């Protein structure tokens, strides 16, 4: 049954609609809301955050066999988030003295569906102790629900920090990432301070799915509140640099008077910046999203204006620490979000170097 389900993941299914609200994505707990509603989780999440910031304390439990970890990531992007994440996970597991074997498969976001399906199936058939995956599309959700109901493999969902309400107590081992709404709010605040009210703008989404809803729709709702900023256009992309380039060209052609382009991911932002340069429209502001190496290089060159920079390695460290706690028989938190910092193209080399040291402390 699982094999049939996996190999039919290309079927179009119906996602629950998401409210255009910064308060709650329909069908999901917002990160802070979930912690406020579950005080015991808030305590555990804070304890994990403290452990992430401290030096590693080796595991106290004995292992009879190596831990098996399978990773299936949309890592074939210009963004280095996913690659750095695994480096940080492995480095911290080693520091913790955990004996493990890891198998990783990187695919392209919103593409390579069959390869992704086969890799996920293999992880379950091999009875991996932990499977690290993501939740962005309907295909992902259907697979996850099957794993939660029919497998002993513990599921870590990366790049999502908002628990699915419908799953109730049948939940994954952990949601981990950098809360998309928190990062979006940093960029909202920047644009509101920088751009006059009444200005027009365009949104370049990621591919259709949860990330676009959480980063894009929440931004639009907040910026359009009381009609203070005018959404001129919005475009879904295929989450590639080329699609970001093409969408930015269309946005400017549709409305040459836009003041800024809000990009929902690294690859899309870099494509948009390239398009604006080709159009000689570098007066139009464009943001990055995530603050990886490629974005920081683009900021240094002046190609991007601003980004919400993730303290990248925090999530790899958090997963390693949660696995350690699990092996020691301790309670683990269900959610964890790493920290952000707003970075501008005008920031000093000293400031950015300090942020790099913090963000990439394991992966550099």
Coordinates of C-alpha atoms in Angstrom, one line a residue, residues 5-361:
X5 CA 1.0 5.6 -2.4
X6 CA 4.5 6.8 -2.9
X7 CA 4.7 6.1 -6.6
X8 CA 1.5 8.0 -7.2
X9 CA 2.7 11.1 -5.5
X10 CA 2.4 13.1 -8.7
X11 CA -1.4 13.1 -8.4
X12 CA -2.9 16.5 -7.8
X13 CA -4.6 16.5 -4.3
X14 CA -6.4 19.2 -2.4
X15 CA -4.5 21.1 0.3
X16 CA -6.5 22.9 3.0
X17 CA -6.7 26.6 2.1
X18 CA -4.5 28.9 4.1
X19 CA -5.8 32.1 5.5
X20 CA -3.9 35.2 4.5
X21 CA -3.1 36.1 8.1
X22 CA 0.0 36.7 10.1
X23 CA -1.8 35.2 13.1
X24 CA -2.5 31.7 12.1
X25 CA -2.0 29.7 8.9
X26 CA -5.3 27.8 8.5
X27 CA -4.7 24.2 9.5
X28 CA -1.5 24.9 11.4
X29 CA -0.5 26.1 14.8
X30 CA 1.6 29.3 14.6
X31 CA 4.9 28.7 16.4
X32 CA 4.4 31.0 19.4
X33 CA 0.7 30.2 19.6
X34 CA 1.6 26.4 19.9
X35 CA 4.1 27.1 22.7
X36 CA 1.8 29.4 24.6
X37 CA -1.0 26.7 24.4
X38 CA 1.4 24.0 25.5
X39 CA 3.4 25.3 28.5
X40 CA 5.3 21.9 28.9
X41 CA 6.4 22.2 25.3
X42 CA 7.6 25.7 25.9
X43 CA 9.8 24.6 28.7
X44 CA 11.3 21.8 26.6
X45 CA 11.8 24.0 23.6
X46 CA 13.6 26.6 25.7
X47 CA 15.8 23.9 27.2
X48 CA 16.8 22.7 23.7
X49 CA 17.5 26.3 22.6
X50 CA 19.9 26.6 25.6
X51 CA 21.6 23.3 24.7
X52 CA 22.0 24.5 21.1
X53 CA 23.9 27.6 22.2
X54 CA 26.2 25.7 24.6
X55 CA 29.1 23.4 23.9
X56 CA 28.3 19.8 23.3
X57 CA 28.0 17.5 26.3
X58 CA 28.7 13.8 25.2
X59 CA 25.8 11.3 25.4
X60 CA 25.5 9.3 28.6
X61 CA 23.6 6.3 27.1
X62 CA 25.4 3.3 25.6
X63 CA 24.8 2.3 22.0
X64 CA 24.8 -1.3 20.9
X65 CA 24.5 -0.5 17.2
X66 CA 25.0 2.6 15.0
X67 CA 22.0 4.8 14.7
X68 CA 20.6 4.9 11.1
X69 CA 19.5 8.3 9.8
X70 CA 18.0 8.9 6.4
X71 CA 17.8 12.4 4.9
X72 CA 15.7 13.3 1.9
X73 CA 16.1 17.0 1.2
X74 CA 15.4 19.5 -1.7
X75 CA 19.0 20.4 -1.5
X76 CA 19.8 21.0 -5.2
X77 CA 19.5 24.8 -5.0
X78 CA 21.8 27.8 -5.0
X79 CA 20.8 28.2 -1.4
X80 CA 23.2 26.3 0.8
X81 CA 20.8 25.9 3.7
X82 CA 20.2 22.2 3.3
X83 CA 23.9 21.2 2.7
X84 CA 25.0 23.3 5.7
X85 CA 22.2 21.8 7.8
X86 CA 23.5 18.2 7.3
X87 CA 27.1 19.3 7.9
X88 CA 26.1 20.8 11.2
X89 CA 24.0 17.8 12.2
X90 CA 26.9 15.4 11.5
X91 CA 29.5 17.5 13.3
X92 CA 27.3 17.9 16.4
X93 CA 26.5 14.1 16.5
X94 CA 30.2 13.4 16.4
X95 CA 30.9 15.8 19.2
X96 CA 28.1 14.2 21.2
X97 CA 29.8 10.8 20.8
X98 CA 26.8 9.3 19.0
X99 CA 27.6 6.4 16.7
X100 CA 25.6 6.9 13.5
X101 CA 25.2 6.1 9.8
X102 CA 23.6 8.6 7.6
X103 CA 22.2 8.3 4.1
X104 CA 21.3 11.5 2.3
X105 CA 19.5 12.2 -1.0
X106 CA 19.3 15.7 -2.4
X107 CA 16.6 16.5 -5.0
X108 CA 15.3 19.6 -6.7
X109 CA 12.5 21.5 -5.0
X110 CA 9.1 20.7 -6.6
X111 CA 10.8 18.4 -9.1
X112 CA 12.4 14.9 -9.0
X113 CA 9.2 13.5 -7.5
X114 CA 9.8 9.9 -8.5
X115 CA 13.4 9.9 -7.1
X116 CA 12.2 11.5 -3.9
X117 CA 9.4 8.9 -3.6
X118 CA 11.8 6.0 -4.1
X119 CA 14.3 7.4 -1.5
X120 CA 11.6 7.8 1.1
X121 CA 10.3 4.3 0.4
X122 CA 13.8 2.9 0.8
X123 CA 14.2 4.6 4.2
X124 CA 11.0 3.1 5.5
X125 CA 11.7 -0.4 4.1
X126 CA 15.2 -0.3 5.7
X127 CA 13.6 0.7 9.0
X128 CA 15.7 3.8 9.5
X129 CA 15.7 5.0 13.1
X130 CA 15.2 8.6 12.0
X131 CA 13.9 10.0 8.7
X132 CA 14.5 13.7 8.1
X133 CA 12.2 15.2 5.5
X134 CA 10.2 18.3 4.8
X135 CA 6.6 19.4 4.5
X136 CA 5.8 21.8 1.7
X137 CA 3.4 20.1 -0.8
X138 CA 0.4 17.9 -0.7
X139 CA 2.5 15.0 -1.9
X140 CA 4.7 15.4 1.2
X141 CA 1.8 15.5 3.5
X142 CA 0.2 12.3 2.2
X143 CA 3.5 10.5 2.6
X144 CA 4.0 11.8 6.1
X145 CA 0.6 10.8 7.2
X146 CA 1.2 7.3 6.0
X147 CA 4.5 7.1 7.9
X148 CA 2.9 8.4 11.1
X149 CA 0.3 5.7 10.9
X150 CA 2.3 2.7 9.7
X151 CA 6.0 3.0 10.6
X152 CA 8.2 3.0 13.7
X153 CA 10.7 5.3 12.0
X154 CA 10.9 8.6 13.9
X155 CA 10.1 11.5 11.5
X156 CA 11.9 14.9 11.8
X157 CA 10.2 17.6 9.6
X158 CA 12.8 20.2 8.6
X159 CA 12.0 23.7 7.5
X160 CA 8.6 23.8 9.2
X161 CA 7.9 25.0 12.7
X162 CA 4.1 25.1 12.7
X163 CA 2.5 21.8 13.9
X164 CA -0.4 20.5 11.7
X165 CA -3.6 20.8 13.8
X166 CA -5.3 17.8 12.1
X167 CA -2.6 15.3 13.3
X168 CA -3.4 15.8 16.9
X169 CA -1.4 13.4 19.1
X170 CA -0.3 11.4 16.0
X171 CA 2.6 13.8 15.4
X172 CA 6.1 13.6 14.1
X173 CA 9.1 13.3 16.4
X174 CA 10.0 16.9 15.8
X175 CA 9.3 20.0 13.7
X176 CA 12.5 22.0 13.2
X177 CA 13.5 25.0 11.2
X178 CA 13.5 28.8 11.1
X179 CA 9.9 30.0 11.6
X180 CA 8.9 31.5 8.2
X181 CA 6.5 34.0 9.8
X182 CA 9.2 35.4 12.1
X183 CA 11.6 35.9 9.2
X184 CA 8.8 37.5 7.1
X185 CA 8.1 40.0 9.9
X186 CA 11.7 41.2 9.9
X187 CA 11.4 42.0 6.2
X188 CA 8.0 43.5 6.7
X189 CA 9.4 45.9 9.3
X190 CA 12.3 46.8 7.0
X191 CA 10.1 47.6 4.0
X192 CA 7.6 49.7 6.2
X193 CA 10.5 51.8 7.5
X194 CA 12.2 52.1 4.1
X195 CA 9.3 52.4 1.6
X196 CA 6.7 55.2 1.6
X197 CA 3.1 54.0 2.3
X198 CA 1.0 53.8 -0.8
X199 CA 3.9 52.3 -2.8
X200 CA 3.3 49.4 -5.1
X201 CA 5.2 46.1 -5.1
X202 CA 5.4 42.6 -6.5
X203 CA 5.7 39.2 -4.8
X204 CA 7.7 36.4 -6.3
X205 CA 6.7 33.2 -4.5
X206 CA 8.5 29.9 -4.1
X207 CA 6.8 27.0 -5.8
X208 CA 3.2 26.4 -4.8
X209 CA 2.9 25.1 -1.3
X210 CA 3.4 25.8 2.4
X211 CA 6.6 27.9 2.1
X212 CA 4.9 30.3 -0.3
X213 CA 1.9 30.6 2.0
X214 CA 4.0 31.2 5.1
X215 CA 6.4 33.6 3.6
X216 CA 4.4 35.2 0.8
X217 CA 0.7 35.3 1.8
X218 CA 1.5 36.5 5.4
X219 CA 3.7 39.3 3.9
X220 CA 0.9 40.4 1.5
X221 CA -1.7 40.4 4.3
X222 CA 0.5 42.5 6.6
X223 CA 1.8 45.0 4.0
X224 CA -1.7 45.5 2.5
X225 CA -3.3 46.1 5.9
X226 CA -5.6 49.2 5.6
X227 CA -4.4 49.5 2.0
X228 CA -1.1 51.0 3.1
X229 CA 0.9 49.2 0.3
X230 CA -0.5 48.1 -3.0
X231 CA 0.2 44.6 -4.4
X232 CA 0.8 45.1 -8.1
X233 CA 1.4 41.5 -9.1
X234 CA 2.4 38.1 -7.7
X235 CA 4.0 35.1 -9.5
X236 CA 4.6 31.5 -8.5
X237 CA 8.0 30.3 -9.6
X238 CA 9.6 26.8 -9.8
X239 CA 11.9 27.9 -7.0
X240 CA 14.8 28.3 -9.4
X241 CA 17.0 31.3 -10.3
X242 CA 15.8 31.3 -13.9
X243 CA 12.1 31.4 -12.9
X244 CA 12.9 34.3 -10.5
X245 CA 14.5 36.1 -13.4
X246 CA 11.5 35.6 -15.7
X247 CA 9.0 36.5 -13.0
X248 CA 10.8 39.8 -12.2
X249 CA 10.9 40.7 -15.9
X250 CA 7.1 40.2 -16.0
X251 CA 6.5 42.2 -12.8
X252 CA 8.4 45.2 -14.1
X253 CA 6.7 45.0 -17.6
X254 CA 3.3 44.9 -15.9
X255 CA 4.0 47.8 -13.6
X256 CA 7.2 49.8 -14.2
X257 CA 6.4 51.9 -11.1
X258 CA 6.8 49.2 -8.4
X259 CA 9.1 50.2 -5.6
X260 CA 10.2 46.8 -4.5
X261 CA 10.1 43.1 -5.2
X262 CA 9.5 40.7 -2.3
X263 CA 11.2 37.4 -3.1
X264 CA 10.4 34.3 -1.1
X265 CA 13.7 32.4 -1.5
X266 CA 17.3 32.7 -2.3
X267 CA 17.3 31.3 -5.8
X268 CA 14.3 33.5 -6.7
X269 CA 15.9 36.6 -5.2
X270 CA 19.1 36.1 -7.1
X271 CA 17.2 35.6 -10.4
X272 CA 15.2 38.8 -9.7
X273 CA 18.3 40.8 -8.9
X274 CA 19.9 39.7 -12.2
X275 CA 16.7 40.7 -14.1
X276 CA 16.7 44.2 -12.5
X277 CA 20.3 44.7 -13.4
X278 CA 19.6 43.7 -17.0
X279 CA 16.6 46.1 -17.1
X280 CA 18.8 48.8 -15.6
X281 CA 16.2 49.0 -12.8
X282 CA 18.4 48.7 -9.7
X283 CA 16.3 51.5 -8.2
X284 CA 13.8 48.7 -7.4
X285 CA 14.6 47.1 -4.1
X286 CA 14.8 43.3 -3.8
X287 CA 15.3 41.2 -0.7
X288 CA 16.9 37.8 -0.1
X289 CA 15.4 35.2 2.2
X290 CA 17.7 33.1 4.4
X291 CA 21.1 34.8 4.3
X292 CA 23.2 31.9 3.1
X293 CA 26.6 32.4 1.4
X294 CA 25.2 33.3 -2.0
X295 CA 22.9 36.0 -0.6
X296 CA 25.7 37.5 1.6
X297 CA 27.9 37.7 -1.5
X298 CA 25.1 39.4 -3.4
X299 CA 24.6 41.9 -0.5
X300 CA 28.3 42.7 -0.5
X301 CA 28.1 43.5 -4.3
X302 CA 24.9 45.5 -3.8
X303 CA 22.8 43.1 -5.9
X304 CA 20.4 42.5 -2.9
X305 CA 19.4 45.2 -0.4
X306 CA 18.4 43.2 2.6
X307 CA 17.8 39.6 3.9
X308 CA 16.5 37.8 6.9
X309 CA 19.6 35.8 7.8
X310 CA 19.1 32.4 9.6
X311 CA 21.6 31.4 12.2
X312 CA 21.9 28.4 9.8
X313 CA 23.6 25.7 11.9
X314 CA 21.2 26.0 14.8
X315 CA 18.8 23.6 13.3
X316 CA 21.4 20.9 12.6
X317 CA 22.6 21.2 16.1
X318 CA 19.0 21.1 17.5
X319 CA 18.3 17.8 15.6
X320 CA 21.5 16.2 17.0
X321 CA 20.7 17.3 20.6
X322 CA 17.1 16.1 20.3
X323 CA 18.3 12.7 19.0
X324 CA 20.7 12.5 21.9
X325 CA 18.0 13.3 24.4
X326 CA 15.8 10.6 22.8
X327 CA 18.6 8.0 23.1
X328 CA 19.0 9.0 26.7
X329 CA 15.2 8.4 27.3
X330 CA 14.5 12.1 28.0
X331 CA 11.5 14.0 26.8
X332 CA 12.1 16.0 23.6
X333 CA 10.3 19.1 22.4
X334 CA 8.0 18.9 19.4
X335 CA 9.0 22.2 17.9
X336 CA 12.2 24.3 17.6
X337 CA 12.9 27.5 15.6
X338 CA 16.4 29.0 15.2
X339 CA 17.2 32.7 15.4
X340 CA 17.2 35.3 12.6
X341 CA 19.1 38.6 12.1
X342 CA 18.2 41.3 9.6
X343 CA 21.2 42.0 7.4
X344 CA 21.5 45.1 5.1
X345 CA 23.8 45.7 2.2
X346 CA 25.1 48.7 4.1
X347 CA 26.2 46.6 7.1
X348 CA 29.9 46.5 8.0
X349 CA 32.1 43.6 7.1
X350 CA 32.8 43.3 10.8
X351 CA 29.1 42.8 11.6
X352 CA 28.6 40.3 8.8
X353 CA 31.7 38.3 9.7
X354 CA 30.5 38.0 13.3
X355 CA 27.1 36.8 12.0
X356 CA 28.8 34.2 9.7
X357 CA 30.9 32.9 12.6
X358 CA 27.7 32.4 14.6
X359 CA 25.5 31.1 11.8
X360 CA 28.1 28.7 10.1
X361 CA 30.0 27.6 13.2

